[in-house]
Short mmCIF file of C-alpha atoms in Angstrom, two decimals:
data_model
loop_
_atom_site.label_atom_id
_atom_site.label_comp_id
_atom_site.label_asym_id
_atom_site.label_seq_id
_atom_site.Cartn_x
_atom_site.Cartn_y
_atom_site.Cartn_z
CA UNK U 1 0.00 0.00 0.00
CA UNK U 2 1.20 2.94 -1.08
CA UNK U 3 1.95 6.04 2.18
CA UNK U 4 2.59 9.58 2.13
CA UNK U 5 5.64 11.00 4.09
CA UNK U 6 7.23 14.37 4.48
CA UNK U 7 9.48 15.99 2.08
CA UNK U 8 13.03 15.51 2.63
CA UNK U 9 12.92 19.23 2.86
CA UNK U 10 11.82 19.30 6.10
CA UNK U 11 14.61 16.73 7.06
CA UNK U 12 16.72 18.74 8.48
CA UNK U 13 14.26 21.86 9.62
CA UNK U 14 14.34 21.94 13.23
CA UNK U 15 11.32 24.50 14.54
CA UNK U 16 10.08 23.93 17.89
CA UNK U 17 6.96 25.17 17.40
CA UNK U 18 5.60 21.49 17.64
CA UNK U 19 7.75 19.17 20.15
CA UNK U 20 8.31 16.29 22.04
CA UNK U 21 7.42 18.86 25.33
CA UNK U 22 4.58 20.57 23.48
CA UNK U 23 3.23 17.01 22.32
CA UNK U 24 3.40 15.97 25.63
CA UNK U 25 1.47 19.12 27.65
CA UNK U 26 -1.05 18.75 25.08
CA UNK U 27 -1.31 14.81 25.54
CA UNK U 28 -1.70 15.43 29.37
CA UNK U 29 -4.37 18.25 28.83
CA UNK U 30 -6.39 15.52 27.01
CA UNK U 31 -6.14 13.51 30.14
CA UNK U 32 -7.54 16.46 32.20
CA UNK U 33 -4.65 17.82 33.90
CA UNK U 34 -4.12 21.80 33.95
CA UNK U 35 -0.60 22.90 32.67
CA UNK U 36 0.31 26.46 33.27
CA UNK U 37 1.69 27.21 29.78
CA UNK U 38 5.31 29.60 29.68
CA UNK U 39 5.91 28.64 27.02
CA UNK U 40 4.90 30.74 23.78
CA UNK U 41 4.61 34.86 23.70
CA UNK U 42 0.96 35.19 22.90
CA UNK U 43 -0.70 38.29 24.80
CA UNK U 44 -4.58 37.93 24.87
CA UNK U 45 -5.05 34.63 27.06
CA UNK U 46 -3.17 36.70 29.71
CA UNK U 47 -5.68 39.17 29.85
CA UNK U 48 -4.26 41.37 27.78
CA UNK U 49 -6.25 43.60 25.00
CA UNK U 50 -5.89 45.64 22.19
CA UNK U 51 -6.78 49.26 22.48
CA UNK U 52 -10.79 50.14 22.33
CA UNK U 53 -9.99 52.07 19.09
CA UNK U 54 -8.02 49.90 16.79
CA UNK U 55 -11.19 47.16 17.29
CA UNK U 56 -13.10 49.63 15.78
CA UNK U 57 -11.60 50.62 13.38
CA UNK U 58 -11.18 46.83 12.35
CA UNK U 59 -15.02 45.85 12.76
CA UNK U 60 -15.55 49.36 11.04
CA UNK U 61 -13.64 48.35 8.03
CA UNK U 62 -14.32 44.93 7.50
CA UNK U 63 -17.94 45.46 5.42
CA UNK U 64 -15.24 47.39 2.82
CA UNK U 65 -12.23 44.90 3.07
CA UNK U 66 -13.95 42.02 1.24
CA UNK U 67 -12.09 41.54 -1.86
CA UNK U 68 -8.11 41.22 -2.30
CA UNK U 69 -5.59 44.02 -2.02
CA UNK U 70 -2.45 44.77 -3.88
CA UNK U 71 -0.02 42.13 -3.21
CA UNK U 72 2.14 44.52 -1.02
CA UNK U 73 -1.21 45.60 0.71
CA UNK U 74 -3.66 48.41 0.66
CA UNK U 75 -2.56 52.00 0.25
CA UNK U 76 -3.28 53.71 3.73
CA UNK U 77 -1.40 51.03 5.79
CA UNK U 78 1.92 51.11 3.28
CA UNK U 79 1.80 54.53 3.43
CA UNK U 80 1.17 54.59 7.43
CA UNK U 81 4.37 52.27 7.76
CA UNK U 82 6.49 53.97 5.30
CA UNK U 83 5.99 57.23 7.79
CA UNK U 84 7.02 54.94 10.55
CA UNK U 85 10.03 54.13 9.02
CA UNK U 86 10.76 57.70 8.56
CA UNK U 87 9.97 58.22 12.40
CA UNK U 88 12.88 55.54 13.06
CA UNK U 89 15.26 57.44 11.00
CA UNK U 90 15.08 55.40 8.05
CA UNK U 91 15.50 57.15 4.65
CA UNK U 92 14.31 56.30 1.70
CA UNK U 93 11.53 54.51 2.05
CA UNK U 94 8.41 55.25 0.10
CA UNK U 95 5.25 52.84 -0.17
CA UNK U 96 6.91 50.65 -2.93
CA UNK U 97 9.46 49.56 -0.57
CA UNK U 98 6.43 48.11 2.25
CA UNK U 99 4.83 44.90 1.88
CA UNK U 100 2.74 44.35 4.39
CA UNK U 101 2.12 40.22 5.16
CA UNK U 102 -0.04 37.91 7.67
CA UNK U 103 2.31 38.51 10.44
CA UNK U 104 6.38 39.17 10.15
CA UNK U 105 6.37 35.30 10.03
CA UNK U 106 5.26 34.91 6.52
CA UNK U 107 7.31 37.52 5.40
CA UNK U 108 10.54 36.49 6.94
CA UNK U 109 9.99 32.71 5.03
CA UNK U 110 9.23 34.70 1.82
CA UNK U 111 12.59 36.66 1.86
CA UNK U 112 14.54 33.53 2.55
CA UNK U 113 12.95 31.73 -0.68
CA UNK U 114 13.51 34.60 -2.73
CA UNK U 115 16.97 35.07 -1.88
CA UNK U 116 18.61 31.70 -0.70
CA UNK U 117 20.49 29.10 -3.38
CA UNK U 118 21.18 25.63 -2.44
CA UNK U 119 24.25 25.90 -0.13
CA UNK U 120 24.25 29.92 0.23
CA UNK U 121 25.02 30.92 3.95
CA UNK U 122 23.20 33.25 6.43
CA UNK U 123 24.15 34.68 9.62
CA UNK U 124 21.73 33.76 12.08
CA UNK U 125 22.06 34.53 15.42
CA UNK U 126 22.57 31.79 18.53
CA UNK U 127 20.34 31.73 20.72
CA UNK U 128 17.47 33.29 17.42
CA UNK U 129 13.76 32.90 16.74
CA UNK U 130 14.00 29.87 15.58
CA UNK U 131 11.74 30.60 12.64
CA UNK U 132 15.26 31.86 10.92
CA UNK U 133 16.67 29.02 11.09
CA UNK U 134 13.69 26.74 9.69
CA UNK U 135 13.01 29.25 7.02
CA UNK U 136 16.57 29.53 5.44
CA UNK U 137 17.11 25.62 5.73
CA UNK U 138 14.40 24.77 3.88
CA UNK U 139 14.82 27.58 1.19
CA UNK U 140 18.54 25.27 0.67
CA UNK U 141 20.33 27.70 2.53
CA UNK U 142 22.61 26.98 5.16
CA UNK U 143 22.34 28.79 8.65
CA UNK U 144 25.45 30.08 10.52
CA UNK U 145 24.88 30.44 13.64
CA UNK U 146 26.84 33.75 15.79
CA UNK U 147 27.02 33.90 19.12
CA UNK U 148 25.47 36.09 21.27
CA UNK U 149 27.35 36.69 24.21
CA UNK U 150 25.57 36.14 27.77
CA UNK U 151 28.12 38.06 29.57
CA UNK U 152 27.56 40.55 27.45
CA UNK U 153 24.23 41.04 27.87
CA UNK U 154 23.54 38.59 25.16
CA UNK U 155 24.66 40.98 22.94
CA UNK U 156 26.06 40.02 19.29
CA UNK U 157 29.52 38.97 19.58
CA UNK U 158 30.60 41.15 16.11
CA UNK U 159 34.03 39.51 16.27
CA UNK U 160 32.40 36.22 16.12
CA UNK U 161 30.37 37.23 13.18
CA UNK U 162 33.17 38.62 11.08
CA UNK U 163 35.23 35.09 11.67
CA UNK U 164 31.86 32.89 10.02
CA UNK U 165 31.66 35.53 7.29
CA UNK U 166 32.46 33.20 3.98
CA UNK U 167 32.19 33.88 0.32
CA UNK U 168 29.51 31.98 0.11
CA UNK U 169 27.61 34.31 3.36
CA UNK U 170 24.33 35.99 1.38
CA UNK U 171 23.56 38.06 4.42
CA UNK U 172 23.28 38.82 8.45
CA UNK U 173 20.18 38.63 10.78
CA UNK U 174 19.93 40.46 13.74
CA UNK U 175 16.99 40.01 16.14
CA UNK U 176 16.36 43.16 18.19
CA UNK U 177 14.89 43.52 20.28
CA UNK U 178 15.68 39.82 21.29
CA UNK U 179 13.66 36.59 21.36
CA UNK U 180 14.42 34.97 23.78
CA UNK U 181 16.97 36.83 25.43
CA UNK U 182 14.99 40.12 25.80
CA UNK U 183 18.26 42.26 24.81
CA UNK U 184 18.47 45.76 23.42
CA UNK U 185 21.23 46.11 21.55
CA UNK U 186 23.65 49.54 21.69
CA UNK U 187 23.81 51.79 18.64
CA UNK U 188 27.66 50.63 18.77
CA UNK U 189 27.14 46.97 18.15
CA UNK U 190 24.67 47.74 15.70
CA UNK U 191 27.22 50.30 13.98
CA UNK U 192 30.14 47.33 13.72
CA UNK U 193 27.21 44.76 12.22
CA UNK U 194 26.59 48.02 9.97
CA UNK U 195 30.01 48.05 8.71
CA UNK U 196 30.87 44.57 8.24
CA UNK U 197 27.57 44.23 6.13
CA UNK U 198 28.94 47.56 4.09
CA UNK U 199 32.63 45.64 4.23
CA UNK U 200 31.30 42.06 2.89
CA UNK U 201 28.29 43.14 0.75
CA UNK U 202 26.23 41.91 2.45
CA UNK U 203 22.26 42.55 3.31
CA UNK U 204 20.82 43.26 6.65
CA UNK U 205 17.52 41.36 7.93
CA UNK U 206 16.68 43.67 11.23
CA UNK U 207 13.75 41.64 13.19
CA UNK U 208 12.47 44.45 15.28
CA UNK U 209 8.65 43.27 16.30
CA UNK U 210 9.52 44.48 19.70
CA UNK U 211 10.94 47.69 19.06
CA UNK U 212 8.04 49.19 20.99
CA UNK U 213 8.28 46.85 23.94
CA UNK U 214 11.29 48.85 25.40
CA UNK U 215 11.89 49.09 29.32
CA UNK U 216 13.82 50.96 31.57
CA UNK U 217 14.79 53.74 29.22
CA UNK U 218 17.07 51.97 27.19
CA UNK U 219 16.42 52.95 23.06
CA UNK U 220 16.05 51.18 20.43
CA UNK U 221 17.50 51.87 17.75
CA UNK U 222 16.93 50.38 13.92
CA UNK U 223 19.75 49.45 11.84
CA UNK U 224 19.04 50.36 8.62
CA UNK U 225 18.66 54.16 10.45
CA UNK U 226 22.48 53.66 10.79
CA UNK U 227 23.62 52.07 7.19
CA UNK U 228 21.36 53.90 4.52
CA UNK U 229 24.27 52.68 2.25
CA UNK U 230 23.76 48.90 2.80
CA UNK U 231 20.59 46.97 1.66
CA UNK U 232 18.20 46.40 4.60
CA UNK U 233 15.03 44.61 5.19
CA UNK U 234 13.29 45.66 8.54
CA UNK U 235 10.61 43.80 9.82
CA UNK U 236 7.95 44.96 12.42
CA UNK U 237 4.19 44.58 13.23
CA UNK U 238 1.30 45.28 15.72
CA UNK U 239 1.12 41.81 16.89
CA UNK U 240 3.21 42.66 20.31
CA UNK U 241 2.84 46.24 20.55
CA UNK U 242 -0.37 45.77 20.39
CA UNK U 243 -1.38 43.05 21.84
CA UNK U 244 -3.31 41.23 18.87
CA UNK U 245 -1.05 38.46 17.80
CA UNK U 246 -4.11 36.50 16.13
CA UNK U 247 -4.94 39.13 13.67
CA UNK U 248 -2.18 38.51 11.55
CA UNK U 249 -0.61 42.00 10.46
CA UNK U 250 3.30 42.66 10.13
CA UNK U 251 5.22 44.41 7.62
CA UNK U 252 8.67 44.92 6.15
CA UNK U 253 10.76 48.03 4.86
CA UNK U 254 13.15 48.20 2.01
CA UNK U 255 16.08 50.62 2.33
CA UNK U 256 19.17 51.42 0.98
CA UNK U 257 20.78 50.73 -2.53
CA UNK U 258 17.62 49.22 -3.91
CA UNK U 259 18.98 49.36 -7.65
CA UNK U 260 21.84 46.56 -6.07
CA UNK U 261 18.63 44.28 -5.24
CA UNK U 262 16.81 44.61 -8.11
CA UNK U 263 16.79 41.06 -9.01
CA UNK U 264 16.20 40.08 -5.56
CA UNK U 265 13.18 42.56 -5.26
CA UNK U 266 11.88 40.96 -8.22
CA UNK U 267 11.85 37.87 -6.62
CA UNK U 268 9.96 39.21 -3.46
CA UNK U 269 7.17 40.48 -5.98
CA UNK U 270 6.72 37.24 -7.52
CA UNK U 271 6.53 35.45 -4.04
CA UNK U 272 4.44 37.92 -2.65
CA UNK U 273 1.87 38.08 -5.47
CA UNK U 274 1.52 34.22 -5.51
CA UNK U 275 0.19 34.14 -1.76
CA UNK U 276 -2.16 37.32 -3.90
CA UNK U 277 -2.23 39.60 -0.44
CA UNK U 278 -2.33 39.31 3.45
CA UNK U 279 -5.18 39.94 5.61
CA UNK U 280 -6.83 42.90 4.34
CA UNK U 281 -9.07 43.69 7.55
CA UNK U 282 -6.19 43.58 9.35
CA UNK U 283 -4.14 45.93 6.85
CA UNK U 284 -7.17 48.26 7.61
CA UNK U 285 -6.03 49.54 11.05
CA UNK U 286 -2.67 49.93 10.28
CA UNK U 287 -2.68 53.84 10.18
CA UNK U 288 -4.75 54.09 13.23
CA UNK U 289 -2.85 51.54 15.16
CA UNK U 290 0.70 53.71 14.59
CA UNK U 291 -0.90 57.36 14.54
CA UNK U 292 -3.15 56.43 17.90
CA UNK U 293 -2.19 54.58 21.07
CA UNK U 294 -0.59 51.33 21.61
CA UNK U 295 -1.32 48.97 24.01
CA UNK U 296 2.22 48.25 24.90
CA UNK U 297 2.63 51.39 26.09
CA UNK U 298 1.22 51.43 29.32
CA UNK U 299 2.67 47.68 30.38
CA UNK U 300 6.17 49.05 30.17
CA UNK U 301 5.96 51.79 32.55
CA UNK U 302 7.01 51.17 36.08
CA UNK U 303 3.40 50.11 37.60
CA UNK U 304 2.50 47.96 34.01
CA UNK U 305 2.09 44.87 33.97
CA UNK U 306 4.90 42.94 31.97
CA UNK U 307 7.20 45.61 33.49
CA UNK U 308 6.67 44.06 37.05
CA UNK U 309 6.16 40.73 36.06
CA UNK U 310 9.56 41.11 34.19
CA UNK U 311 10.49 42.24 37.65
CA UNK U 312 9.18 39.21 39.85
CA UNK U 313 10.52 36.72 37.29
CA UNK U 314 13.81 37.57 37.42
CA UNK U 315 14.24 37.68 41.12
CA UNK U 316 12.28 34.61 41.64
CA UNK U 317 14.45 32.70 39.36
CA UNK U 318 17.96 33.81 40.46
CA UNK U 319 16.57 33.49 44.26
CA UNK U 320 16.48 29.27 43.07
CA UNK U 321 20.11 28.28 43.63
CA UNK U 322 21.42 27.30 40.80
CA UNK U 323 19.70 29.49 38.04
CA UNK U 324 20.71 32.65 37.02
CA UNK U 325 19.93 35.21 34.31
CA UNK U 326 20.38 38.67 32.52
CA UNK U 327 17.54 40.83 33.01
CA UNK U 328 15.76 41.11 29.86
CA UNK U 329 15.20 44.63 28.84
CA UNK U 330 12.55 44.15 26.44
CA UNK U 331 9.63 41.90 24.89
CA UNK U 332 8.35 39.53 27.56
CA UNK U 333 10.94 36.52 27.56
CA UNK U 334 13.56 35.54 29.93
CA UNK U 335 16.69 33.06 29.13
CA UNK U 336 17.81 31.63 32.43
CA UNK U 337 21.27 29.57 33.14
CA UNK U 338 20.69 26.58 34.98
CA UNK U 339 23.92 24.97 36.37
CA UNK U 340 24.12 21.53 34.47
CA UNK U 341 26.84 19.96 36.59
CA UNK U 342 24.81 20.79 39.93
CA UNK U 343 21.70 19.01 38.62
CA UNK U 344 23.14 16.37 36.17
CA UNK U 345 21.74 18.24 32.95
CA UNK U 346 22.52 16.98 29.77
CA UNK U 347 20.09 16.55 27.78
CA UNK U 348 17.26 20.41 28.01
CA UNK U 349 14.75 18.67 26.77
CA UNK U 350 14.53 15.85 29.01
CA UNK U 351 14.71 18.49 31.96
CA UNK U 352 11.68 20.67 30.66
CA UNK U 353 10.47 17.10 30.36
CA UNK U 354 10.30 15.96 33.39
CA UNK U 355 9.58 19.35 35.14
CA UNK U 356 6.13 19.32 32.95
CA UNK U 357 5.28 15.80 34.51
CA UNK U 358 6.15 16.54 38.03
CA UNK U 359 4.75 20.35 37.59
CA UNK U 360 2.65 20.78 35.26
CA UNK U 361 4.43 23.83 33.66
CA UNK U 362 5.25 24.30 30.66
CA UNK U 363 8.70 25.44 29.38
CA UNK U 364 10.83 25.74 25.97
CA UNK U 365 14.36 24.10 26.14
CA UNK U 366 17.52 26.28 25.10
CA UNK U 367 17.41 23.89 21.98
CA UNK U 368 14.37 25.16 20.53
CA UNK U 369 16.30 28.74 19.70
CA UNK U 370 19.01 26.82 18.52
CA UNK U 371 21.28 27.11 21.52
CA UNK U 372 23.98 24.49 21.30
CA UNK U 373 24.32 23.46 25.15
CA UNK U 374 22.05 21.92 27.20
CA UNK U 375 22.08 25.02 29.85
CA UNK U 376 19.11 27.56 29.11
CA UNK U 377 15.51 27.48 28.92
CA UNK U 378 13.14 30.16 27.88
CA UNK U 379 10.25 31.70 30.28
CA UNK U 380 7.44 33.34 28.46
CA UNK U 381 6.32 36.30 31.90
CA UNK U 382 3.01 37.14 30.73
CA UNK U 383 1.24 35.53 32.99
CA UNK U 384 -0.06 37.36 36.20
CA UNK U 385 2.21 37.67 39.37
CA UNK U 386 0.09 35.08 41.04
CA UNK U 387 0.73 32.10 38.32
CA UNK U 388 4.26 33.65 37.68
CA UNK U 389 4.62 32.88 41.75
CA UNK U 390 3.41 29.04 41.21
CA UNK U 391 5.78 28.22 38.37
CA UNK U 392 8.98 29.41 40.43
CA UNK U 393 7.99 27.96 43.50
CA UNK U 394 7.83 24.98 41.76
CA UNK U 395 10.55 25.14 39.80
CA UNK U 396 12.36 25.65 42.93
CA UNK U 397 10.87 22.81 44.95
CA UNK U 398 11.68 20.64 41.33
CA UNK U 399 15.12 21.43 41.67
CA UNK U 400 15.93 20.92 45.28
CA UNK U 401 16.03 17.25 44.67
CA UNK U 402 16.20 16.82 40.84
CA UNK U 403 19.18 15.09 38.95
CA UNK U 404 18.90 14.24 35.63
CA UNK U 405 19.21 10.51 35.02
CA UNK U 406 21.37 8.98 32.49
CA UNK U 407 21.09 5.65 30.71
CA UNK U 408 24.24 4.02 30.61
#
């Protein structure tokens, strides 16, 4: 009889957003047991909402947003986002350069396939999104993976960049604001990136969906503000900032030499007009999202919500000896340490394993953003205080006697 298996595409594309530990909360929902779920950065079961007026404007719009849209997306949100861009400082940009897409996610997979030959490299950093990785794998690329540099801050390590740069290296991704990490990176890191891209030739892929989920003063700053000589691709969206992940709306920004890219750019119009267009209700409150309020905003004041939950996760989890962390500085992930030789660690996903059967909570291994050692796990703090306060107690009680056991 004949059966159906995957591509050998997908061989070697490793994206955790399925998993052995995500297979396994959901099999022990199914039995009835509650899990308390850190595990993926999606606002609205935490109680937060987007802001009264961008609903409106979507449920307004949607009688009128019935048919398709140009394949970069409607008029009013391209231009919306091409003033954004301006805002950030960068030039160049008019509405031919946005292309708006359902979510950054689609549109980061897009520019891999339209720019990535069998065996091309991409800088990618370690610990990334992971998407990055899955996207340029199965577009035949190959992803090089930089480090980021925990006593740094997790900052890019720029020397470690410039040593993977081959001739066969099509481009560099940067990821900042961070997933998972919850860095901010300095306008002088960014600058050095800048000039080895303007060194090497290279193009710049800025994720910034955060850029508006800032904390304790520190800027952000966009790279392509700083290299309007190299060829960038920003990416952004509403999904964080505003708190409405499920409706599907992110964009990304041309700038620089664009006449260097033409036959790249030409590839990106082909790829975007055979999806035809993203979500065109969602497209609709583009201008009034970035002209009006976002619901960010008030969470990352002192007082807000993720700002003191960001706050009682990282002193609960350093308080549990034998974790510590850098305090995140933006989104609404942490990337703790755990000490492998104290607890016998050496396999990450075993660990968040066996912590979800004794616990019931629900965390990502280091391995599922591509981080090489069995050390790190990522904490998704949007929960309230009070569940945040369950899932490091009992982390804490897990680890006072847990040691990882090997088979022989």
């Amino acid at each position: 009889m004949r059966t159906f298996e995957k591509s050998s595409k997908l061989d070697n594309v490793l994206y955790d957003v399925r998993g052995p530990v995500v297979d396994e909360a959901g099999r022990m929902e199914e039995e009835g047991k509650e899990i308390l779920k850190l595990n993926i950065g999606n606002p609205y079961p935490f109680g937060f909402a987007a802001p009264e007026e961008v609903i409106r404007e979507m449920l307004d719009n949607v009688q009128v947003s019935q048919g398709y849209s140009d394949s970069r997306g409607i008029g009013s949100a391209r231009e919306a986002i091409a003033e954004y861009a301006a805002s950030l400082g960068i030039s160049g940009v008019t509405v031919n350069d946005v292309y708006t897409g359902n979510g950054v996610s689609e549109l980061i997979n897009l520019c891999m396939q339209a720019l990535l030959n069998n065996g091309d490299e991409i800088l990618i950093p370690a610990p990334d999104y992971p998407l990055w990785t899955a996207t340029a794998t199965l577009a035949g690329g190959k992803a090089v993976h930089y480090i980021c540099d925990e006593e740094a801050d997790w900052y890019p390590d720029v020397e470690d960049i410039r040593r993977k740069i081959t001739d066969r290296t099509k481009a560099i991704v940067i990821i900042n604001p961070n997933n998972p990490t919850g860095a901010v990176y300095p306008r002088e890191i960014l600058s050095q990136i800048a000039d080895l891209a303007r060194e090497h030739e290279l193009i710049l892929f800025s994720d910034e969906i955060y850029d508006r989920l800032v904390m304790d003063d520190c800027v952000h700053t966009s790279i392509a503000s700083l290299a309007p000589d190299v060829f960038c691709v920003t990416f952004s969206g509403l999904s964080k900032s505003h708190m409405i992940a499920g409706f599907r709306i992110g964009w990304m920004v041309l700038s620089g030499p664009k006449e260097r890219a033409r036959g790249y750019i030409e590839g990106l119009n082909m790829l975007s007009s055979m999806r035809l267009c993203s979500n065109v209700p969602a497209q609709a409150i583009v201008r009034t999202a970035l002209k009006g309020a976002q619901a960010s905003g008030e969470y990352v004041r002192p007082g807000g919500r993720v700002y003191e939950q960001r706050n009682y996760i990282y002193k609960a989890l350093t308080d549990i000896p034998g974790i510590t962390a850098v305090k995140p500085r933006a989104a609404f992930y942490i990337f703790p340490k755990i000490d492998t030789k104290r607890f016998h660690i050496r396999d990450d996903e075993q660990f968040a394993l066996d912590f979800l059967h004794e616990k019931q909570v629900l965390l990502v291994p280091g391995k599922g953003f591509n981080w090489q050692e069995p050390d790190h796990f990522r904490v998704v703090y949007l929960p309230e205080i009070s569940q945040l306060e369950q899932a490091a107690r009992s982390l804490g009680d897990f680890l006072a006697t847990y040691r990882q056991k090997w088979e022989a």
